[in-house]
Coordinates of C-alpha atoms and ligand atoms in Angstrom, one line a residue:
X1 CA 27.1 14.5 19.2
X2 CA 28.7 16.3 16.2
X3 CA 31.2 14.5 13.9
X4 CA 34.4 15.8 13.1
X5 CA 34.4 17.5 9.7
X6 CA 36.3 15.0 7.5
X7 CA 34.5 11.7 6.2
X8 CA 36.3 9.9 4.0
X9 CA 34.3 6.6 2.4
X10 CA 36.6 5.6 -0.3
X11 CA 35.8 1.8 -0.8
X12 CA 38.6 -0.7 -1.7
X13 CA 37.4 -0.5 -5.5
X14 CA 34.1 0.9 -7.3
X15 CA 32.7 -2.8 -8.7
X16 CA 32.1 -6.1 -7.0
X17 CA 32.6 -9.1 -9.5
X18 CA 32.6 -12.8 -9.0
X19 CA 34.0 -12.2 -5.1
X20 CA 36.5 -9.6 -5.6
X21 CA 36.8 -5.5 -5.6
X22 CA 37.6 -4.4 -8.7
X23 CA 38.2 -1.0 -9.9
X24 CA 35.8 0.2 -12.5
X25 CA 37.1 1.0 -16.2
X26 CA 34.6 3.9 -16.5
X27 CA 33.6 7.3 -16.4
X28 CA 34.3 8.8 -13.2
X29 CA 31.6 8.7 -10.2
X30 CA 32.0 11.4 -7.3
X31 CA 30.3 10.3 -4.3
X32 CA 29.0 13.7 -2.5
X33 CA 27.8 13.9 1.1
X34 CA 25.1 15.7 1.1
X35 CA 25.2 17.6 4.5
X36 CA 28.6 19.2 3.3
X37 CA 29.5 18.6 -0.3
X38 CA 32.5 17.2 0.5
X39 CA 33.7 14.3 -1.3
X40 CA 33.9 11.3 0.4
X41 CA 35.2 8.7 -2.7
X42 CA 36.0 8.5 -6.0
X43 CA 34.8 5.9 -8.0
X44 CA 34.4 4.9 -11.7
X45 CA 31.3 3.5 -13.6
X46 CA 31.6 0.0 -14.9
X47 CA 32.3 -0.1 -18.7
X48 CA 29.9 -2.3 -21.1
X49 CA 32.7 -4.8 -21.0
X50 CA 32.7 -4.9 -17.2
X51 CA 28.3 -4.8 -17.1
X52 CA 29.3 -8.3 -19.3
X53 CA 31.7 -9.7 -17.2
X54 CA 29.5 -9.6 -13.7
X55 CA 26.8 -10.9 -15.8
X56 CA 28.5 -13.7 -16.5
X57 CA 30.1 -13.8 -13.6
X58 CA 26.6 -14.5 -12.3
X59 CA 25.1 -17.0 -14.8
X60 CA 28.6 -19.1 -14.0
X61 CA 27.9 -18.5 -10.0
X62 CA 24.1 -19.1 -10.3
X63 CA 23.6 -23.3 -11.0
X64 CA 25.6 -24.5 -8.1
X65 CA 23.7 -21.8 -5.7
X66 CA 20.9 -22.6 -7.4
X67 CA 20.9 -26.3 -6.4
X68 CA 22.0 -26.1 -3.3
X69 CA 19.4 -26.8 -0.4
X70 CA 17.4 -23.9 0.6
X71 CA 18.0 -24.7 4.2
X72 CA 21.8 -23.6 3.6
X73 CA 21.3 -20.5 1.3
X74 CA 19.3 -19.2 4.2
X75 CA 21.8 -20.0 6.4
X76 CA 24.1 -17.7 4.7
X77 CA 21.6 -14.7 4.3
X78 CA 21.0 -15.6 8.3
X79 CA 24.8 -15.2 9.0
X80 CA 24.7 -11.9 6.7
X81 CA 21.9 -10.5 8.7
X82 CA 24.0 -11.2 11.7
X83 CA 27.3 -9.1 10.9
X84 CA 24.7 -6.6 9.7
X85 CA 23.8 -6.3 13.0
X86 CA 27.3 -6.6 15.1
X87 CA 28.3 -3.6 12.9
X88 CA 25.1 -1.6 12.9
X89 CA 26.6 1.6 14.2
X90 CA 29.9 1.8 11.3
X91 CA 26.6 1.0 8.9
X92 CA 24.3 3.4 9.9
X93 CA 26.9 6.1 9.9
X94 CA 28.2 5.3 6.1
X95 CA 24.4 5.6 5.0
X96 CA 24.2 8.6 6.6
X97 CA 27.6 9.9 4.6
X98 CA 26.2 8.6 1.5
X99 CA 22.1 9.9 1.7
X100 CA 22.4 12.7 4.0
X101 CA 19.4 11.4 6.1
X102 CA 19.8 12.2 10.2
X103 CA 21.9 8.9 12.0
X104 CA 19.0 9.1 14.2
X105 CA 16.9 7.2 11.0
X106 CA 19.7 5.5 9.6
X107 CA 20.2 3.8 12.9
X108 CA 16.4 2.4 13.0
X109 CA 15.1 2.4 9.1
X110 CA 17.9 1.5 6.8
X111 CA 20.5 -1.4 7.8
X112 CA 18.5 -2.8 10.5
X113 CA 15.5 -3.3 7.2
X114 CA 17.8 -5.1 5.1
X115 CA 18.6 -7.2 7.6
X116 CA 15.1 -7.9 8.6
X117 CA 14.9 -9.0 4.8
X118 CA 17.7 -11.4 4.7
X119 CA 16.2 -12.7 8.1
X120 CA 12.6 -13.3 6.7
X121 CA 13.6 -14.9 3.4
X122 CA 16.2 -17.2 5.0
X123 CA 13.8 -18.5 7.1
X124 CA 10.8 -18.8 4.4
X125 CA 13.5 -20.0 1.6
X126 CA 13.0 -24.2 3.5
X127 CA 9.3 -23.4 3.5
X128 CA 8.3 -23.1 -0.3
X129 CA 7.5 -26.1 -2.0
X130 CA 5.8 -27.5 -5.3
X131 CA 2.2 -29.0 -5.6
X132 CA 0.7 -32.4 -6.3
X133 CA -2.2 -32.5 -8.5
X134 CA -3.9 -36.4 -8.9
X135 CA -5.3 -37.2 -11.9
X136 CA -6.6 -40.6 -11.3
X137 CA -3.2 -42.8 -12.1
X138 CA -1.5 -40.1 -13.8
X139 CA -0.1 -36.9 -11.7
X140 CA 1.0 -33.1 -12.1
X141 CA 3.6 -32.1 -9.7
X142 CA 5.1 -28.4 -9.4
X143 CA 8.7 -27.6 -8.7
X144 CA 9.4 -23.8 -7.8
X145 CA 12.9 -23.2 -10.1
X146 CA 14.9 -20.0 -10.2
X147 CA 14.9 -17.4 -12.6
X148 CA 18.3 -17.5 -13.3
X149 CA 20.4 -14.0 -13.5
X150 CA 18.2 -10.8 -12.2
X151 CA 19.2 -7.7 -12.1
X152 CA 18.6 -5.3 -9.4
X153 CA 18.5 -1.3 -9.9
X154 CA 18.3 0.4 -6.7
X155 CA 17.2 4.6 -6.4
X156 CA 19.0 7.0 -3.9
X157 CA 16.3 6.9 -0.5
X158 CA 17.3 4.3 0.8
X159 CA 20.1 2.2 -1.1
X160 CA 21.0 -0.1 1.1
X161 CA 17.5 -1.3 2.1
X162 CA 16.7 -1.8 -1.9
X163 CA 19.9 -3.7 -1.9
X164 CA 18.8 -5.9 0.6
X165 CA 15.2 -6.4 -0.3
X166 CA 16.2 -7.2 -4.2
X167 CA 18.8 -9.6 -2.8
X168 CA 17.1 -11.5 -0.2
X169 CA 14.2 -13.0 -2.0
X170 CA 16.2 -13.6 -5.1
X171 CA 19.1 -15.0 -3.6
X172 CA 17.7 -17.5 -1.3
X173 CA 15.7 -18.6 -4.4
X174 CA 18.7 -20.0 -5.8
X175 CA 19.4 -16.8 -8.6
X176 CA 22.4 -14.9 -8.8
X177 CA 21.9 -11.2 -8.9
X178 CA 23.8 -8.2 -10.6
X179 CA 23.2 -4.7 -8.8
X180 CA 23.4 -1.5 -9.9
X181 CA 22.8 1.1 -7.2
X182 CA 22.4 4.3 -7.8
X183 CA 24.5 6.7 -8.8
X184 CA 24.1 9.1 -5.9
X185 CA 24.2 6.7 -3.8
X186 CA 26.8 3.8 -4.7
X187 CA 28.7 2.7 -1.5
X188 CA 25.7 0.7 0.6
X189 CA 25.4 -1.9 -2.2
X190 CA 29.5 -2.8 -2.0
X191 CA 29.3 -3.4 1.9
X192 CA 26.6 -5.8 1.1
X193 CA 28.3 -7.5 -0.9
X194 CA 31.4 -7.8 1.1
X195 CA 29.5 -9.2 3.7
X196 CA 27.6 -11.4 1.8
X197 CA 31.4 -12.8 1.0
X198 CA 32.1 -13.0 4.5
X199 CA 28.9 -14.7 5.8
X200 CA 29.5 -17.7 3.2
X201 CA 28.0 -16.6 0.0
X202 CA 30.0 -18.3 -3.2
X203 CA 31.8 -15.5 -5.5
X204 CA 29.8 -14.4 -8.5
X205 CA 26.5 -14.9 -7.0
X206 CA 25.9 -11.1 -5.9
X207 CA 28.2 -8.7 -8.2
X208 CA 27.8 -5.1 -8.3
X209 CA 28.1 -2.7 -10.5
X210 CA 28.5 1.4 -10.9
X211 CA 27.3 3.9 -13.1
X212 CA 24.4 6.3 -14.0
X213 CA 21.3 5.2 -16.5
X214 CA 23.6 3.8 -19.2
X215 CA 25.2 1.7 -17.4
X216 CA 21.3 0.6 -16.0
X217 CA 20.4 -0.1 -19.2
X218 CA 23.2 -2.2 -20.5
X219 CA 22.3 -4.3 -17.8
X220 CA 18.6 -4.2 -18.3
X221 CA 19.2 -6.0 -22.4
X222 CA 22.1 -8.3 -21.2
X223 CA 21.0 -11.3 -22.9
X224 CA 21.8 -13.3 -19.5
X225 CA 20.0 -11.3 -17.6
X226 CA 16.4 -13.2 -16.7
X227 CA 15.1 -10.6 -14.6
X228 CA 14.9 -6.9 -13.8
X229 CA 13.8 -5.7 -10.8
X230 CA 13.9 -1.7 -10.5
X231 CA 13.0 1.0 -7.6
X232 CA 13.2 4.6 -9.4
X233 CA 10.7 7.2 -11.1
X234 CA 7.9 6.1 -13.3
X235 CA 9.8 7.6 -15.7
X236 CA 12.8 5.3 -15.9
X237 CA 10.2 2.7 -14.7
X238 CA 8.6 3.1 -18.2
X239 CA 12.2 2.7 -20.4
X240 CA 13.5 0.0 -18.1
X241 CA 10.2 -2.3 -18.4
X242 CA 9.6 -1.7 -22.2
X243 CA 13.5 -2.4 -22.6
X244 CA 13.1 -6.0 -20.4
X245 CA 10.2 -6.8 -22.7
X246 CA 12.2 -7.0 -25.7
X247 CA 13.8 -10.2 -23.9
X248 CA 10.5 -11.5 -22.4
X249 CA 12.3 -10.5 -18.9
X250 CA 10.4 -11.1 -15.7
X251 CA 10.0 -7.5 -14.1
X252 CA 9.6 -5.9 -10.8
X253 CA 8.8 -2.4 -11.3
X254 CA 8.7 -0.3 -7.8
X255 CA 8.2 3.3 -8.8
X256 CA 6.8 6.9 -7.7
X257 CA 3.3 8.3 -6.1
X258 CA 1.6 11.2 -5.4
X259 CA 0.1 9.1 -2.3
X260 CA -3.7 9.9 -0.4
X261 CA -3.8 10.4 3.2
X262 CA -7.5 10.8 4.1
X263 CA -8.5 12.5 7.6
X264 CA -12.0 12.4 9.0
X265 CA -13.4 14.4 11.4
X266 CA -13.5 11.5 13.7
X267 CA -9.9 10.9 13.8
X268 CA -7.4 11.3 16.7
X269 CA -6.1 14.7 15.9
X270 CA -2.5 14.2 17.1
X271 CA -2.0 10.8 15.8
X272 CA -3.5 12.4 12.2
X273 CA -1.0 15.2 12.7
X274 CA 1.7 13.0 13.4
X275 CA 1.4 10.4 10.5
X276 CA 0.7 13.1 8.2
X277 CA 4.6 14.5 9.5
X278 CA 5.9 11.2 9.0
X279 CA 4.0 11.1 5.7
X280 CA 5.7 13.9 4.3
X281 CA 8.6 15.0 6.2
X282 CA 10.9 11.6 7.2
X283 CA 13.7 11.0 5.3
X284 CA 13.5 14.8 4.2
X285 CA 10.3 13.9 2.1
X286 CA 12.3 11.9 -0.4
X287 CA 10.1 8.6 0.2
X288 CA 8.0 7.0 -2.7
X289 CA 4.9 6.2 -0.7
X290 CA 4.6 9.6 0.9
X291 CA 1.2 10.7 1.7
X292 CA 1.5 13.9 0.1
X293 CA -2.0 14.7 -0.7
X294 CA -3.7 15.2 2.3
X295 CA -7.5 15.2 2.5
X296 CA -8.8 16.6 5.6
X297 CA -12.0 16.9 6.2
X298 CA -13.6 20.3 7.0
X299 CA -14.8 20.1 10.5
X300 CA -11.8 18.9 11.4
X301 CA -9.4 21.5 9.0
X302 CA -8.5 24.2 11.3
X303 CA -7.2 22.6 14.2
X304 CA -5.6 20.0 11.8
X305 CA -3.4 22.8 10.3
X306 CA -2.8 24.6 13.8
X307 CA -1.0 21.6 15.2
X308 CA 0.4 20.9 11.7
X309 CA 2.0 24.3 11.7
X310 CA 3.4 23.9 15.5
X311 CA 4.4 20.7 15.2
X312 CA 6.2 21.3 12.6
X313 CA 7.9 24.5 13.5
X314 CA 9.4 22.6 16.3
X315 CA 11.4 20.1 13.8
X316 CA 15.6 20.0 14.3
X317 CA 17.5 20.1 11.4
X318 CA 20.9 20.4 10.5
X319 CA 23.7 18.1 10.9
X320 CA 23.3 14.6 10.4
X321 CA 25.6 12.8 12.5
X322 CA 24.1 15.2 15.3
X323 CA 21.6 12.6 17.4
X324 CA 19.3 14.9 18.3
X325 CA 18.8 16.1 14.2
X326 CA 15.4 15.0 13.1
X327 CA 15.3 16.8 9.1
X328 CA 18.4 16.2 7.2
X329 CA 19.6 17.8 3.4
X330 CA 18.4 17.0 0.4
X331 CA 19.9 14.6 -1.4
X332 CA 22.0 16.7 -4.0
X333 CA 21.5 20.7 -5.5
X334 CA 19.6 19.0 -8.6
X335 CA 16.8 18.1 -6.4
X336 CA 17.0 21.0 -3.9
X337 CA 16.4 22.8 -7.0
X338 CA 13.4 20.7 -8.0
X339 CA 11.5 21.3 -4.7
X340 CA 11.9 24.9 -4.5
X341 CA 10.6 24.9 -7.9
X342 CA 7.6 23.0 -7.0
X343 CA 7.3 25.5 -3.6
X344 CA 7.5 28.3 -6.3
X345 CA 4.6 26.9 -8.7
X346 CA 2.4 25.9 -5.1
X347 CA 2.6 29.8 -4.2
X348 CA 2.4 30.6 -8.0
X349 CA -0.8 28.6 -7.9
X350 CA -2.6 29.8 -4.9
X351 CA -2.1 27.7 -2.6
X352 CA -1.5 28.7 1.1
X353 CA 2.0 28.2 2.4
X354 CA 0.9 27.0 6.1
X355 CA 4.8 26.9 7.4
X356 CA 8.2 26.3 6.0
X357 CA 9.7 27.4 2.3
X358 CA 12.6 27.1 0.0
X359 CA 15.0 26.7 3.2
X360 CA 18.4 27.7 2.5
X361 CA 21.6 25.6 1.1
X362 CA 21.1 22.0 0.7
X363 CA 18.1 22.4 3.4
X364 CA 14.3 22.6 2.7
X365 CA 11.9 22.6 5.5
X366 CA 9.1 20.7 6.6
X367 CA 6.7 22.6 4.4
X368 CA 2.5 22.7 4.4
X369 CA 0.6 23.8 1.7
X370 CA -3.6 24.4 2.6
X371 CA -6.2 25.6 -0.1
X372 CA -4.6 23.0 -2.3
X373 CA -7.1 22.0 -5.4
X374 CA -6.7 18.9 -7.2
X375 CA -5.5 20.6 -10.4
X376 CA -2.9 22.5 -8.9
X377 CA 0.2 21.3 -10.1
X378 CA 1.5 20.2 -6.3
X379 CA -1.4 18.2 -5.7
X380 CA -0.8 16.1 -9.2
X381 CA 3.2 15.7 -9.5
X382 CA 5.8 13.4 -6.8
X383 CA 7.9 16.2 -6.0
X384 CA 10.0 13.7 -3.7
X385 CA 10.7 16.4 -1.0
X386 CA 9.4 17.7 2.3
X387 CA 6.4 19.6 0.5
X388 CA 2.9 18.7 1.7
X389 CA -0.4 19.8 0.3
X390 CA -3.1 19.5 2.2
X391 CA -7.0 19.7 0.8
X392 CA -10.3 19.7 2.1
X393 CA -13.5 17.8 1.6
X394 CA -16.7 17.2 2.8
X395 CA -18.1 13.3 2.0
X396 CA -16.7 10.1 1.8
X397 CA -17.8 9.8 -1.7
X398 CA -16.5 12.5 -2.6
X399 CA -12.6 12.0 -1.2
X400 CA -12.5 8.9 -2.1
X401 CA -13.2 10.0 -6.1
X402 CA -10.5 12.5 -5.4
X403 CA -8.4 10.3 -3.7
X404 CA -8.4 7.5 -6.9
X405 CA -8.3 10.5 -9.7
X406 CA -4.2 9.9 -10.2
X407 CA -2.6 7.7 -12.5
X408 CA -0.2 6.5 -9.2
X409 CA -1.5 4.1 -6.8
X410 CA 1.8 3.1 -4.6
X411 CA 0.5 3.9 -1.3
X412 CA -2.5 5.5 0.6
X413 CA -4.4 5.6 4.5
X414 CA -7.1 6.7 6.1
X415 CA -7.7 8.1 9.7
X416 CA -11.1 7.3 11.3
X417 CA -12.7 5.8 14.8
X418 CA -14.9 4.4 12.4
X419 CA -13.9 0.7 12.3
X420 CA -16.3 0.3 9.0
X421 CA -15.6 3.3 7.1
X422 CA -11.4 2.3 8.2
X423 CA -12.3 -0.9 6.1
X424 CA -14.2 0.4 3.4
X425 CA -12.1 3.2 2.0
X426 CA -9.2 1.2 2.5
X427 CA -10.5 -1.2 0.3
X428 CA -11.7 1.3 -2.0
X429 CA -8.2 3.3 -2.2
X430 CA -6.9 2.3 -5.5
X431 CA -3.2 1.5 -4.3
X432 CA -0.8 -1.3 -3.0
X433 CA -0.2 -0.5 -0.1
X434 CA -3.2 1.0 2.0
X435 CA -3.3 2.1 6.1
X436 CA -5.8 2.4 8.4
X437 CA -4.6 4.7 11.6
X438 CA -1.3 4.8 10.5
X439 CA 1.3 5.6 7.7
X440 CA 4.4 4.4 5.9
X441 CA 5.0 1.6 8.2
X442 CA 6.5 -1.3 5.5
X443 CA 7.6 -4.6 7.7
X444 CA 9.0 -7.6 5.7
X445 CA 6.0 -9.7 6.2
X446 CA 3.5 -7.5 4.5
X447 CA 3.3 -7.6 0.6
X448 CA 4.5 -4.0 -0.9
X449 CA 4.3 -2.9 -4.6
X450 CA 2.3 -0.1 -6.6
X451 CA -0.7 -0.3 -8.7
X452 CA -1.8 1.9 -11.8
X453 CA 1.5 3.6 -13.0
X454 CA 2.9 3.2 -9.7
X455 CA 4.5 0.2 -10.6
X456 CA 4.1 -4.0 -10.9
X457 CA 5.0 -7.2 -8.6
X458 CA 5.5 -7.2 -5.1
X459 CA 8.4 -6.9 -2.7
X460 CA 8.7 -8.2 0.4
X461 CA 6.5 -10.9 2.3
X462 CA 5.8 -15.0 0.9
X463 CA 4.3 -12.8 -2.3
X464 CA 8.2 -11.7 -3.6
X465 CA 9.4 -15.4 -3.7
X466 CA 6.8 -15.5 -7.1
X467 CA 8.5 -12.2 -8.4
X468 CA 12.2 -14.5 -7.9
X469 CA 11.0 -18.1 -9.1
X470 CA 8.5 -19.5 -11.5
X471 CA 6.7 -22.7 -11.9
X472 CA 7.8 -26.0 -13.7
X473 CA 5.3 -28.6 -14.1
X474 CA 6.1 -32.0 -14.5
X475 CA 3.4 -34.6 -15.7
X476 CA 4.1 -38.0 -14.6
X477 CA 2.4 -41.1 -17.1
X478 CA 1.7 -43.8 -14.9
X479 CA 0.1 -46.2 -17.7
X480 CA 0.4 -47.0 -21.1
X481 CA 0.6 -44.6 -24.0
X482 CA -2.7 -44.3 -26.2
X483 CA -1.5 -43.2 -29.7
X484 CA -4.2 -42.6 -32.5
X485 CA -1.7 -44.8 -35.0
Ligands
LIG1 P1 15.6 7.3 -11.1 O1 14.4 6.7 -11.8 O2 16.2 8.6 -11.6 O3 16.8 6.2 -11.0 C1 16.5 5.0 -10.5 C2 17.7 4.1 -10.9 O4 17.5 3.8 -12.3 C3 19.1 4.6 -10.8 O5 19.9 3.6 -10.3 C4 19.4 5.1 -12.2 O6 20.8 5.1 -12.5 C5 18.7 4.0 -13.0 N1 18.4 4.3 -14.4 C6 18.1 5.5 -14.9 N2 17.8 5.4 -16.2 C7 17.9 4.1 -16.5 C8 17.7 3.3 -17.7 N3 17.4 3.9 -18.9 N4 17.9 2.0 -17.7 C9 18.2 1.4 -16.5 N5 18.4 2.0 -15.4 C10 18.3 3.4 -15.4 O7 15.0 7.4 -9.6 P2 15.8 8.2 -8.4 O8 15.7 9.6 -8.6 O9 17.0 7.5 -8.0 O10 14.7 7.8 -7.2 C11 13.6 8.6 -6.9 C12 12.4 7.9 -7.5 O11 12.3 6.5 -7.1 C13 11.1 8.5 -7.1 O12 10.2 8.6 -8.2 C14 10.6 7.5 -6.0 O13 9.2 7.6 -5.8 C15 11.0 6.2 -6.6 N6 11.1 5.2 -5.5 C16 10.2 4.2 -5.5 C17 10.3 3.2 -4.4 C18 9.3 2.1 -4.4 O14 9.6 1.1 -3.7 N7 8.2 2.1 -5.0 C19 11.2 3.4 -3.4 C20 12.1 4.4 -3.5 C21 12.1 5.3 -4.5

């Protein structure tokens, strides 16, 4: 069903600080929807003042949370989860106005994600405890503290699941948090926190703030900010943990990819076909661990790109809030621009558009690329659209060598009815996240995070509570003290 033309998403105020709406002091923010370019809210970036405020807004929240028992911080993430829930459809449709991505995905991917998050942590919060270690009389134990204040810095994919994977782990750890989402994306992150408010949570523990990189990076060199977790390009991934370091920060750096999807002969040609699709094409192509350099191996090449091409062709895009639409717009006309560049350079280069193109408006097909090399300049750079390149190889050896020669390692999987070779290239994929027979499937319970420039720490699973806590070890002298004098 089509929505009426008019969206309005104006949000009480543009900032969340210490429990309250307020309206930012800053620059103004336009928030666009992408399907029409209509503007559905005005907001204003926070000023440095107001980055200092939530801040401390925060560090004041953050030792009463902090020593409350873990039992009952989950059971405020739990009740959180729950309204996420009862309002799923009003949810799903806001991140639709705000990314552009079909209601058919927001329905299933985004909301529902977070709340898996705040689910999984509340549960594991009651779980993690310290260590004993005897030493014959005397004794070592461990307690698992907080960090303190960490910031969170979400990108414009998929806002309000980075709000909620950032939060969950940190909050139920007993930190406060500051986020900034993105600018492109700003209005997830304030529902959160409104129903964080509403499900229990104590004012000034989760604040959020507005505003584009500056306003990231006054945040990032707060000097009460203990931790900086970020999801954006390697890029900003670079500035953001070289500016934490100044500080000695803890950082969780969850960046770009130009992902490996490796395809044997041997593999089930549809389900190849269709994770390579999802690989490239959900979301409108603008995920990091896209598998967008697909090696396909050459007895299998030809009918690989056949049902490529068809299946592809047969793809519904167009409006969003339409159920039946499968392939929504692009984000915003800076990044349409970006892809059609990168289409450009692919047929510049040589390579063989299989089906799709530049598209039209704030639309870019699902779009295949064949006689890709690896030096073309498609098969090296994220282009973080619906742009796939697909390339051809003959051994193991020798796509697994080609596979590794990047300097990203976020993602990468491997199609085979070879239960040993399944194993041994995914083990020998040089990347975080690896699958065997499928593709970009990321539950809470399994460990993500990038290797190489791809990024550092871990989201999701028992792995992120070490990202949001660190170790305190208390000696306990159970005899007398031996002093030389
Ligand atoms: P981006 O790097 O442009 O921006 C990310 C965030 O950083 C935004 O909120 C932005 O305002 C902020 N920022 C920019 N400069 C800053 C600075 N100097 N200091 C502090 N903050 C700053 O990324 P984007 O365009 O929003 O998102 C796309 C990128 O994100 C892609 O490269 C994609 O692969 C990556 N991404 C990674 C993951 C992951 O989990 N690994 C998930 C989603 C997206």
């Amino acid at each position: 069903m089509s929505d009426s033309p008019s969206h309005s998403a104006q949000p009480a105020a543009s900032l969340f600080i210490d429990g309250r709406s307020v309206d930012g002091q800053g620059p103004a923010l336009q928030v666009l929807y992408p399907y029409s370019g209509e503007v559905i809210a005005e907001l204003r970036e926070a000023t440095p003042e107001q980055v200092a405020e939530a801040t401390a807004a925060a560090a004041a929240a953050q030792p009463a949370w902090g020593a409350m028992r873990p039992v009952e911080r989950g059971r405020v993430l739990m009740r959180a989860a729950q309204i996420i829930r009862e309002r799923a459809e009003e949810l799903a449709r806001l991140e639709t106005l705000d990314t552009g991505k079909p209601i058919q995905e927001t329905r299933v991917a985004d909301w529902p994600s977070g709340a898996d998050a705040l689910e999984y942590f509340a549960g594991l919060a009651p779980t993690v405890t310290g260590q004993t270690m005897p030493l014959g009389g005397d004794f070592v134990y461990t307690i698992r503290e907080p960090l303190g204040v960490c910031a969170g810095i979400g990108a414009w994919n998929y806002p309000s699941q980075i709000a909620c994977w950032k939060a969950a782990p940190a909050l139920v750890m007993g930190n406060a948090m500051v986020f900034k989402p993105s600018e492109e994306t700003p209005l997830g992150a304030l529902k959160l926190a409104e129903i964080l408010i509403e499900a229990g949570l104590p004012p000034g523990v989760f604040n959020v703030v507005q505003g584009r990189g500056a306003v990231g990076a006054a945040l990032v060199t707060d000097p009460r900010v203990d931790k900086v977790s970020l999801t954006g390009s390697v890029a900003t991934g670079q500035k953001v943990y070289a500016a934490a370091a100044e500080g000695m920060r803890h950082v969780t750096m969850e960046l770009g990819g130009k992902s490996p999807l490796i395809v044997f002969d041997d593999a089930s040609l549809e389900d190849a076909v269709g994770a390579a699709i999802l690989a490239n094409f959900y979301s409108s192509g603008q995920i990091c661990s896209n598998g967008t350099r697909v090696f396909v191996q050459n007895g299998i090449l030809p009918a690989f790109l056949d049902r490529l091409a068809a299946r592809s062709a047969e793809v519904r895009m167009g409006d969003p809030m339409d159920e039946a639409t499968q392939h929504g717009p692009i984000i915003n006309a800076g990044q349409v621009a970006k892809i059609r560049d990168a289409i450009a350079r692919g047929q510049h280069e040589g390579a063989r558009l299989v089906c799709g193109g530049p598209g039209e408006g704030a639309f870019v097909p699902p779009t295949v690329f064949a006689d890709v090399t690896d030096d073309m300049w498609i098969a090296r750079e994220e282009i973080f659209g619906p742009v796939m390149s697909v390339l051809s190889f003959d051994t193991e050896e020798e796509a697994l060598s080609r596979a590794n020669a990047t300097p990203y390692g976020l993602a990468a999987g491997v199609f085979t009815r070879d239960l040993s070779r399944g194993h041994r290239v995914a083990a020998a994929l040089q990347a975080g996240t690896t699958w065997i027979n499928t593709y970009n499937l990321t539950p809470i319970e399994a460990p993500f995070g990038g290797v190489k420039l791809s990024g550092i720490g871990r989201e999701n699973s028992a792995a992120a509570i070490e990202h949001y806590s660190q170790l305190k070890s208390v000696y306990v002298g159970m005899g007398t003290v031996d002093a030389p004098y």
